[in-house]
Coordinates of C-alpha atoms in Angstrom, one line a residue:
M1427 CA 107.7 93.3 102.0
M1428 CA 104.1 93.3 100.8
L1429 CA 105.0 95.8 98.1
F1430 CA 107.9 93.7 96.9
I1431 CA 105.6 90.6 96.7
R1432 CA 103.2 92.8 94.7
T1433 CA 105.9 93.9 92.3
G1434 CA 107.1 90.3 91.7
I1435 CA 103.6 89.2 90.7
T1436 CA 102.8 92.4 88.7
V1437 CA 106.1 92.4 86.8
I1438 CA 105.7 88.7 85.7
V1439 CA 102.0 89.1 84.8
S1440 CA 102.5 92.5 83.1
L1441 CA 105.3 91.4 80.9
F1442 CA 103.4 88.2 79.9
T1443 CA 100.3 90.4 79.2
S1444 CA 102.3 92.7 77.0
R1445 CA 103.4 89.7 74.9
I1446 CA 99.8 88.5 74.4
V1447 CA 98.5 92.0 73.6
L1448 CA 101.3 92.6 71.0
Q1449 CA 100.6 89.3 69.3
Q1450 CA 96.8 89.8 69.2
L1451 CA 96.8 93.4 68.2
G1452 CA 99.8 93.3 65.9
V1453 CA 102.7 95.7 65.8
S1454 CA 100.8 98.5 64.0
D1455 CA 97.7 98.5 66.3
F1456 CA 99.9 98.1 69.4
G1457 CA 101.7 101.2 68.3
V1458 CA 98.3 103.0 67.7
Y1459 CA 97.2 102.2 71.2
N1460 CA 100.5 103.4 72.7
V1461 CA 100.5 106.7 70.8
V1462 CA 96.8 107.5 71.3
G1463 CA 96.7 106.4 74.9
G1464 CA 99.9 108.4 75.5
F1465 CA 98.3 111.5 74.0
V1466 CA 95.5 111.1 76.5
A1467 CA 98.0 110.9 79.3
L1468 CA 99.5 114.1 78.0
M1469 CA 96.1 115.9 78.6
A1470 CA 95.7 114.3 82.0
F1471 CA 98.9 115.8 83.3
I1472 CA 96.7 117.6 85.9
Q1473 CA 96.4 114.3 87.7
T1474 CA 100.1 113.9 88.5
S1475 CA 100.5 117.3 89.9
F1476 CA 97.4 117.0 92.1
I1477 CA 98.5 113.6 93.5
H1478 CA 101.6 115.3 94.9
G1479 CA 99.5 118.0 96.6
I1480 CA 97.0 115.6 98.2
Q1481 CA 99.7 113.2 99.4
R1482 CA 101.8 116.0 100.8
F1483 CA 99.1 117.6 102.9
I1484 CA 97.5 114.4 104.1
N1485 CA 101.0 113.2 105.3
F1486 CA 101.8 116.7 106.8
F1487 CA 98.6 116.9 108.9
K1488 CA 98.7 113.2 109.8
A1489 CA 102.1 113.7 111.4
K1490 CA 100.6 116.5 113.5
E1491 CA 97.7 114.1 114.4
D1492 CA 95.1 116.6 113.1
D1493 CA 92.3 114.4 111.8
D1494 CA 89.9 117.3 111.1
A1495 CA 92.5 118.9 108.8
V1496 CA 93.0 115.6 107.0
I1497 CA 89.2 115.3 106.5
E1498 CA 89.1 118.8 105.1
V1499 CA 92.0 118.0 102.7
F1500 CA 90.2 114.9 101.5
S1501 CA 86.9 116.6 101.0
A1502 CA 88.4 119.7 99.3
S1503 CA 90.4 117.5 97.0
L1504 CA 87.3 115.6 95.8
L1505 CA 85.6 118.9 94.9
I1506 CA 88.6 120.2 93.0
L1507 CA 88.9 116.9 91.2
F1508 CA 85.3 117.2 89.8
V1509 CA 86.2 120.6 88.4
L1510 CA 89.5 119.3 86.9
S1511 CA 87.7 116.3 85.3
A1512 CA 85.3 118.6 83.5
I1513 CA 88.3 120.6 82.2
I1514 CA 90.1 117.5 81.0
I1515 CA 87.0 116.1 79.2
L1516 CA 86.2 119.5 77.5
F1517 CA 89.8 119.9 76.3
G1518 CA 90.1 116.2 75.2
E1519 CA 86.9 116.0 73.2
T1520 CA 87.6 119.3 71.4
V1521 CA 91.3 120.1 70.9
G1522 CA 92.4 116.5 71.5
M1523 CA 90.1 115.0 68.8
W1524 CA 91.1 117.8 66.4
F1525 CA 94.7 117.0 66.9
L1526 CA 94.1 113.2 66.5
D1527 CA 92.3 113.7 63.2
N1528 CA 94.7 116.1 61.7
Y1529 CA 98.2 115.4 62.9
F1530 CA 98.6 111.7 63.9
N1531 CA 100.4 109.3 61.5
I1532 CA 97.9 106.5 61.8
P1533 CA 96.9 104.0 59.0
Y1534 CA 93.5 104.9 57.5
Q1535 CA 92.0 101.5 58.3
S1536 CA 92.8 102.0 62.0
M1537 CA 91.5 105.6 62.3
S1538 CA 88.0 104.6 63.5
D1539 CA 89.4 102.3 66.2
A1540 CA 91.9 105.0 67.2
R1541 CA 89.0 107.4 67.9
W1542 CA 87.3 104.9 70.2
V1543 CA 90.6 104.2 71.9
F1544 CA 90.9 108.0 72.5
H1545 CA 87.4 108.3 74.1
F1546 CA 87.8 105.3 76.4
S1547 CA 91.4 106.2 77.3
L1548 CA 90.2 109.6 78.3
L1549 CA 87.4 108.2 80.5
A1550 CA 90.0 105.8 82.1
S1551 CA 92.2 108.7 82.9
I1552 CA 89.3 110.5 84.7
I1553 CA 88.5 107.4 86.7
S1554 CA 92.2 107.0 87.7
L1555 CA 92.1 110.7 88.7
F1556 CA 89.5 110.0 91.4
Q1557 CA 91.6 107.2 92.9
T1558 CA 94.1 109.8 94.1
P1559 CA 92.5 110.8 97.5
F1560 CA 91.9 107.2 98.4
T1561 CA 95.4 105.9 97.5
S1562 CA 96.9 108.9 99.2
T1563 CA 95.1 108.0 102.4
I1564 CA 96.2 104.4 102.2
I1565 CA 99.8 105.3 101.7
A1566 CA 99.8 108.0 104.4
N1567 CA 98.5 105.3 106.9
E1568 CA 101.2 103.0 105.5
D1569 CA 98.6 100.3 104.9
M1570 CA 100.7 98.7 102.2
Q1571 CA 99.0 95.3 102.3
V1572 CA 95.8 96.7 100.8
Y1573 CA 97.7 98.8 98.3
A1574 CA 99.6 95.6 97.2
Y1575 CA 96.4 93.4 97.1
V1576 CA 94.5 95.9 94.9
S1577 CA 97.5 96.2 92.5
I1578 CA 97.7 92.5 92.1
V1579 CA 93.9 92.3 91.3
E1580 CA 94.5 95.1 88.7
V1581 CA 97.2 93.2 86.8
A1582 CA 95.2 90.0 87.0
M1583 CA 92.3 91.7 85.3
K1584 CA 94.6 93.0 82.6
L1585 CA 95.8 89.5 82.0
L1586 CA 92.2 88.3 81.6
I1587 CA 91.6 91.2 79.2
A1588 CA 94.6 90.2 77.2
Y1589 CA 93.3 86.6 76.9
S1590 CA 89.9 87.9 75.9
L1591 CA 91.5 89.4 72.8
C1592 CA 92.3 85.8 71.7
L1593 CA 88.5 85.1 71.6
A1594 CA 87.6 88.2 69.7
T1595 CA 87.4 87.9 65.9
D1596 CA 87.5 91.7 65.0
D1597 CA 87.6 95.2 66.6
R1598 CA 90.2 93.9 69.0
L1599 CA 91.8 97.4 69.5
M1600 CA 88.5 99.0 70.5
L1601 CA 87.6 96.0 72.7
Y1602 CA 90.9 96.3 74.5
A1603 CA 90.4 100.0 75.2
V1604 CA 86.8 99.4 76.6
L1605 CA 87.9 96.6 78.9
I1606 CA 90.9 98.6 80.3
C1607 CA 88.5 101.4 81.1
G1608 CA 86.2 99.0 82.8
S1609 CA 89.0 97.6 84.9
S1610 CA 89.9 101.1 86.1
M1611 CA 86.4 101.7 87.3
F1612 CA 86.4 98.4 89.2
I1613 CA 89.7 99.3 91.0
L1614 CA 88.3 102.7 91.9
L1615 CA 85.2 101.1 93.5
C1616 CA 87.5 98.8 95.5
Y1617 CA 89.5 101.7 96.9
I1618 CA 86.3 103.6 97.8
A1619 CA 84.7 100.7 99.6
Y1620 CA 87.9 99.9 101.6
C1621 CA 88.7 103.5 102.6
R1622 CA 85.1 104.4 103.6
K1623 CA 85.0 101.3 105.9
K1624 CA 88.5 101.6 107.3
Y1625 CA 89.4 105.3 107.7
R1626 CA 87.4 107.9 109.6
T1627 CA 89.2 110.7 107.6
C1628 CA 87.7 109.4 104.3
Q1629 CA 84.4 111.3 104.6
I1630 CA 82.9 114.1 102.6
R1631 CA 82.4 117.3 104.5
R1632 CA 81.5 120.8 103.4
V1633 CA 84.8 122.7 103.7
R1634 CA 84.3 126.4 104.5
N1635 CA 87.9 127.0 105.2
T1636 CA 89.1 128.6 102.0
Q1637 CA 92.7 128.4 103.0
I1638 CA 92.6 124.6 102.4
Y1639 CA 91.6 125.2 98.8
K1640 CA 94.3 127.9 98.4
D1641 CA 97.0 125.7 99.9
L1642 CA 96.1 122.7 97.7
L1643 CA 95.8 124.7 94.6
S1644 CA 98.9 126.7 95.2
F1645 CA 101.1 123.6 95.9
S1646 CA 99.4 121.6 93.1
G1647 CA 99.7 124.6 90.8
W1648 CA 103.4 124.8 90.9
S1649 CA 103.7 121.0 91.0
F1650 CA 101.4 121.2 87.9
V1651 CA 104.1 123.1 86.1
G1652 CA 106.7 120.4 86.8
S1653 CA 104.4 117.4 86.2
S1654 CA 102.9 118.8 83.0
A1655 CA 106.4 119.4 81.7
N1656 CA 107.4 115.8 82.6
I1657 CA 104.4 114.3 80.8
F1658 CA 104.7 116.7 78.0
S1659 CA 108.2 115.6 77.4
V1660 CA 107.4 111.9 77.6
Q1661 CA 104.3 112.0 75.5
G1662 CA 105.4 114.9 73.3
V1663 CA 108.4 112.9 72.2
N1664 CA 106.1 109.9 71.6
I1665 CA 104.0 112.0 69.3
I1666 CA 107.0 113.4 67.5
L1667 CA 108.3 109.9 67.0
N1668 CA 104.9 109.0 65.4
I1669 CA 105.0 112.0 63.1
F1670 CA 108.6 111.3 61.8
F1671 CA 108.8 107.5 62.0
G1672 CA 105.3 106.0 62.2
T1673 CA 103.6 103.5 64.5
V1674 CA 106.2 100.8 64.3
V1675 CA 108.7 103.0 66.2
N1676 CA 105.9 103.8 68.6
A1677 CA 105.5 100.0 69.2
A1678 CA 109.2 99.7 69.9
R1679 CA 109.0 102.6 72.3
G1680 CA 105.9 101.1 73.9
I1681 CA 107.8 97.8 74.6
A1682 CA 110.8 99.6 76.0
V1683 CA 108.5 101.7 78.2
Q1684 CA 106.8 98.5 79.5
I1685 CA 110.2 97.3 80.8
S1686 CA 111.0 100.7 82.2
S1687 CA 107.6 100.9 84.0
Q1688 CA 108.2 97.5 85.6
L1689 CA 111.7 98.5 86.8
D1690 CA 110.2 101.8 88.1
N1691 CA 107.7 99.8 90.0
L1692 CA 110.5 98.2 92.0
I1693 CA 111.7 101.7 93.0
N1694 CA 108.2 102.9 93.6
N1695 CA 107.9 100.2 96.4
I1696 CA 110.7 101.8 98.4
Q1697 CA 109.6 105.3 97.5
V1698 CA 106.0 104.8 98.5
A1699 CA 107.2 103.4 101.9
M1700 CA 109.7 106.2 102.3
N1701 CA 107.6 109.2 101.3
P1702 CA 105.3 109.4 104.4
Q1703 CA 108.3 109.2 106.7
L1704 CA 110.3 111.8 104.8
I1705 CA 107.5 114.3 104.8
Q1706 CA 106.5 113.6 108.5
L1707 CA 110.2 114.0 109.7
Y1708 CA 110.4 117.3 107.9
S1709 CA 107.0 118.5 109.3
T1710 CA 108.2 117.8 112.9
G1711 CA 111.6 119.5 112.4
R1712 CA 113.8 116.3 112.6
I1713 CA 116.0 117.4 109.7
S1714 CA 119.1 115.3 110.6
Q1715 CA 117.0 112.1 110.7
M1716 CA 115.4 113.1 107.4
R1717 CA 118.9 113.3 105.8
E1718 CA 119.8 109.9 107.1
L1719 CA 116.6 108.4 105.8
L1720 CA 117.2 110.2 102.5
N1721 CA 120.6 108.5 102.1
D1722 CA 119.1 105.2 102.8
N1723 CA 116.4 106.0 100.3
F1724 CA 119.1 106.6 97.6
K1725 CA 120.9 103.4 98.4
W1726 CA 118.0 101.0 98.6
N1727 CA 116.6 102.5 95.4
F1728 CA 119.8 101.8 93.6
F1729 CA 120.2 98.3 95.1
M1730 CA 116.8 97.2 93.9
M1731 CA 117.2 98.8 90.5
W1732 CA 120.7 97.3 90.0
V1733 CA 119.7 93.7 90.9
A1734 CA 116.8 93.9 88.4
G1735 CA 118.3 96.1 85.7
F1736 CA 121.9 94.8 85.4
P1737 CA 121.0 91.3 84.1
I1738 CA 118.5 92.8 81.6
L1739 CA 121.1 95.4 80.5
F1740 CA 123.7 92.7 79.8
N1741 CA 121.3 90.4 78.0
T1742 CA 118.8 92.8 76.3
K1743 CA 118.7 91.1 72.9
D1744 CA 118.0 87.6 74.3
V1745 CA 115.5 88.9 77.0
L1746 CA 113.4 90.6 74.3
W1747 CA 113.6 87.7 71.9
Y1748 CA 112.4 85.1 74.5
W1749 CA 109.8 87.5 75.9
L1750 CA 108.2 88.8 72.6
G1751 CA 109.3 86.4 69.8
E1752 CA 108.8 89.3 67.3
V1753 CA 111.1 92.3 68.2
P1754 CA 110.3 95.5 66.4
E1755 CA 113.2 97.6 65.0
Y1756 CA 115.0 99.9 67.5
T1757 CA 113.5 98.0 70.5
I1758 CA 116.9 96.8 71.8
V1759 CA 118.6 100.2 71.8
F1760 CA 115.4 101.8 73.2
T1761 CA 115.3 99.3 76.0
Q1762 CA 119.0 99.8 77.0
L1763 CA 118.5 103.6 77.1
V1764 CA 115.4 103.5 79.2
I1765 CA 117.2 101.2 81.7
F1766 CA 119.9 103.9 82.0
R1767 CA 117.1 106.4 82.5
C1768 CA 115.7 104.2 85.4
F1769 CA 119.1 104.3 87.1
L1770 CA 119.0 108.1 87.0
K1771 CA 115.5 108.2 88.3
V1772 CA 116.7 106.2 91.3
F1773 CA 118.4 109.4 92.6
E1774 CA 115.8 111.9 91.3
R1775 CA 112.7 110.5 93.1
P1776 CA 113.9 111.0 96.7
L1777 CA 115.0 114.6 95.8
I1778 CA 111.5 115.3 94.5
T1779 CA 109.9 114.0 97.7
S1780 CA 112.3 116.2 99.7
Q1781 CA 111.1 119.2 97.7
M1782 CA 107.5 118.2 98.4
A1783 CA 108.3 118.0 102.1
H1784 CA 109.8 121.5 102.0
G1785 CA 106.6 122.7 100.3
R1786 CA 108.2 125.4 98.1
M1787 CA 107.6 124.1 94.6
K1788 CA 107.7 127.3 92.5
F1789 CA 111.3 127.5 91.4
P1790 CA 112.0 123.8 91.3
S1791 CA 109.0 123.2 89.1
I1792 CA 109.9 126.1 86.7
I1793 CA 113.5 125.1 86.3
T1794 CA 113.2 121.4 86.0
G1795 CA 110.1 121.8 83.8
G1796 CA 112.1 124.0 81.5
F1797 CA 114.7 121.3 81.0
L1798 CA 112.1 118.8 80.1
I1799 CA 110.3 121.1 77.6
L1800 CA 113.7 121.8 75.9
E1801 CA 114.0 118.1 75.4
V1802 CA 111.0 118.0 73.1
F1803 CA 112.2 121.0 71.2
F1804 CA 115.6 119.5 70.5
A1805 CA 114.1 116.2 69.6
W1806 CA 112.0 117.9 66.9
V1807 CA 115.1 119.7 65.6
L1808 CA 117.2 116.6 65.5
F1809 CA 114.6 114.5 63.7
K1810 CA 114.0 117.4 61.2
N1811 CA 117.7 117.1 60.4
G1812 CA 117.6 113.3 59.9
Y1813 CA 118.9 112.0 63.2
P1814 CA 117.7 108.4 64.2
P1815 CA 114.9 107.9 66.7
Y1816 CA 117.1 106.8 69.6
W1817 CA 118.3 110.4 70.0
A1818 CA 115.0 111.1 71.8
F1819 CA 116.1 108.8 74.6
V1820 CA 119.6 110.3 74.7
L1821 CA 118.1 113.8 75.1
D1822 CA 115.9 112.5 77.9
L1823 CA 119.0 111.3 79.8
F1824 CA 120.6 114.8 79.5
A1825 CA 117.4 116.4 80.8
I1826 CA 117.2 114.1 83.9
V1827 CA 120.8 114.8 84.7
A1828 CA 120.2 118.5 84.5
C1829 CA 117.1 118.2 86.8
I1830 CA 119.1 116.2 89.4
V1831 CA 121.9 118.8 89.5
Y1832 CA 119.4 121.6 90.0
D1833 CA 117.5 119.6 92.7
V1834 CA 120.8 118.9 94.6
V1835 CA 121.8 122.5 94.6
Y1836 CA 118.4 123.7 95.6
L1837 CA 118.0 121.3 98.6
K1838 CA 121.6 122.0 99.6
I1839 CA 120.8 125.7 99.9
K1840 CA 117.6 124.9 101.9
G1841 CA 119.7 122.8 104.3
V1842 CA 118.0 119.6 103.6
F1843 CA 120.8 117.9 101.6
S1844 CA 124.4 117.0 102.4
I1845 CA 126.6 116.5 99.3
R1846 CA 129.6 115.2 101.4
S1847 CA 127.4 112.6 103.2
V1848 CA 125.7 111.4 100.0
F1849 CA 129.0 111.1 98.2
R1850 CA 130.7 109.1 101.0
S1851 CA 127.8 106.8 102.0
V1852 CA 125.9 106.5 98.7
L1853 CA 127.8 107.3 95.5
L1854 CA 131.2 105.7 96.4
P1855 CA 129.8 102.2 97.2
C1856 CA 127.4 102.3 94.3
L1857 CA 130.2 103.2 91.9
V1858 CA 132.4 100.3 93.2
I1859 CA 129.4 97.9 92.8
V1860 CA 128.9 99.1 89.2
L1861 CA 132.5 98.6 88.2
L1862 CA 132.8 95.2 89.8
C1863 CA 129.6 93.9 88.2
M1864 CA 130.6 95.2 84.8
V1865 CA 133.9 93.4 84.9
A1866 CA 132.4 90.2 86.3
G1867 CA 129.4 90.3 83.9
T1868 CA 131.7 90.7 80.9
G1869 CA 133.6 87.6 82.0
V1870 CA 130.3 85.6 82.3
S1871 CA 129.4 86.7 78.7
Y1872 CA 132.7 85.3 77.4
I1873 CA 132.4 82.1 79.3
L1874 CA 128.8 81.2 78.6
I1875 CA 128.6 81.5 74.8
G1876 CA 125.7 80.1 72.9
Q1877 CA 122.1 80.7 71.7
S1878 CA 120.2 78.1 73.6
F1879 CA 117.6 79.0 76.2
W1880 CA 119.5 77.3 79.0
I1881 CA 122.7 79.2 78.3
F1882 CA 120.7 82.4 78.3
A1883 CA 119.0 81.5 81.6
A1884 CA 122.4 80.6 83.1
R1885 CA 123.8 84.0 82.1
L1886 CA 120.8 85.8 83.5
I1887 CA 121.1 84.0 86.8
M1888 CA 124.8 84.5 87.1
D1889 CA 124.4 88.3 86.5
L1890 CA 121.7 88.4 89.1
I1891 CA 123.9 86.6 91.6
I1892 CA 126.9 88.9 90.8
A1893 CA 124.7 92.0 91.4
A1894 CA 123.2 90.6 94.7
V1895 CA 126.5 89.5 96.1
S1896 CA 128.2 92.8 95.3
I1897 CA 125.5 94.7 97.0
W1898 CA 125.5 92.4 100.1
F1899 CA 129.3 92.7 100.7
I1900 CA 130.0 96.3 99.4
G1901 CA 126.7 98.2 99.6
I1902 CA 125.4 97.0 102.9
S1903 CA 127.3 97.6 106.2
K1904 CA 128.1 94.8 108.6
C1905 CA 125.6 96.2 111.1
Q1906 CA 122.9 96.3 108.4
R1907 CA 123.7 92.7 107.3
Q1908 CA 123.3 91.5 110.9
M1909 CA 120.0 93.3 111.3
L1910 CA 118.7 91.8 108.0
I1911 CA 119.8 88.3 109.0
A1912 CA 118.1 88.8 112.4
Q1913 CA 114.8 90.0 110.8
L1914 CA 114.9 87.1 108.3
A1915 CA 115.3 84.6 111.1
I1916 CA 112.3 86.1 112.9
R1917 CA 110.2 85.8 109.8
I1918 CA 111.2 82.1 109.3
H1919 CA 110.9 81.1 113.0
P1920 CA 108.5 83.7 114.5
H1921 CA 108.1 81.7 117.8
N1922 CA 111.8 81.2 118.6

């Protein structure tokens, strides 16, 4: 519940912040920030892979109530992070700067600011890297209140940063990059202060057990293959779009990704809460309970995404117009495609967590990483032959479907996944909900015709109600409805 409250606040504030930043920077500079910051994220792919390793081992040993092992994982991870940070900085300030100067399609007058954006974005990525052991500890202990509070503080700071751009007269792009970097440092200090005070396992100890380093590096190494391929596909396509179509298309993509990120945050709430339980159930050998939790994970991911995504999907043009005012070309089709992508990620994320719990990341990382790298190659080929930019998003959908199919087959072979159970209890009710909502939503669009804000708001609310009612009566069983009503009654009247 704390994570959902967090998301409600962060979504509203983040979308409002994006509008201000777009207006203050302009379409071109907004595109510059997205493509340069995205390139830095491409180089910081090590972070994503290492997050998986730290979270997996902290959860694994916590389930076994082995605090000494958790301390060793925490300490070893910090040492490895120092080494990885040095590698990222070295690579970024040499190869990265060379690539920025020679291959990016950036207006000449913005090139100086783009270099400063690069430097500070690189520093911000290093700071975020060091948050990993602390956030992993908080999530493993299921201390979601603190995780939610710090996230709310973070988006509030970004809103203040956006407003500060209104006061600046020049160098707004560089100022934005500097302030974003400073906010990352403040958030890191908050996590350090809380974890050092709250958790005994967050202490630095000299780790002589080399097996801890080997296990972390081995798991993270194969996770590195998959994570780097994922970020390479996302940011690689961003760079290719810049090369072929320029910064205006990057701005359109950046807006679509903003919406996608906020929808992903909804699913992340459930996934963050589910991940420790999935890994701990596997580590203690309770596979049947893990399968049941996995099915619930799929369903609740879909329910939350459908309630949020369906109204936007049916009213994309009006949502973008009322949100941004100025809507760059291709933004509408980009947004609709990334929403479809979010629906696919609903089913992929629990599969990835199940693979992490199993601990064998070699073949899943190689195969799924290969699908994502092919996406970048085919995007380059299509754009070379004159295809429009939205084909990059279509290719992404195909790549995710291929990854899901492989994950299902792999986990089925390992005995962690039941296709029949998922089809009966997850896919069938979800399909019925989709068909019902599409028919009802089309009817609402024909009835509520007009361009005024109030008609748009009425359509949005009606679509939201249709999605919620469909889920309540079709997606949720009678027993679950009774349980939810009982829990809600307890929250409203705790002393009765």
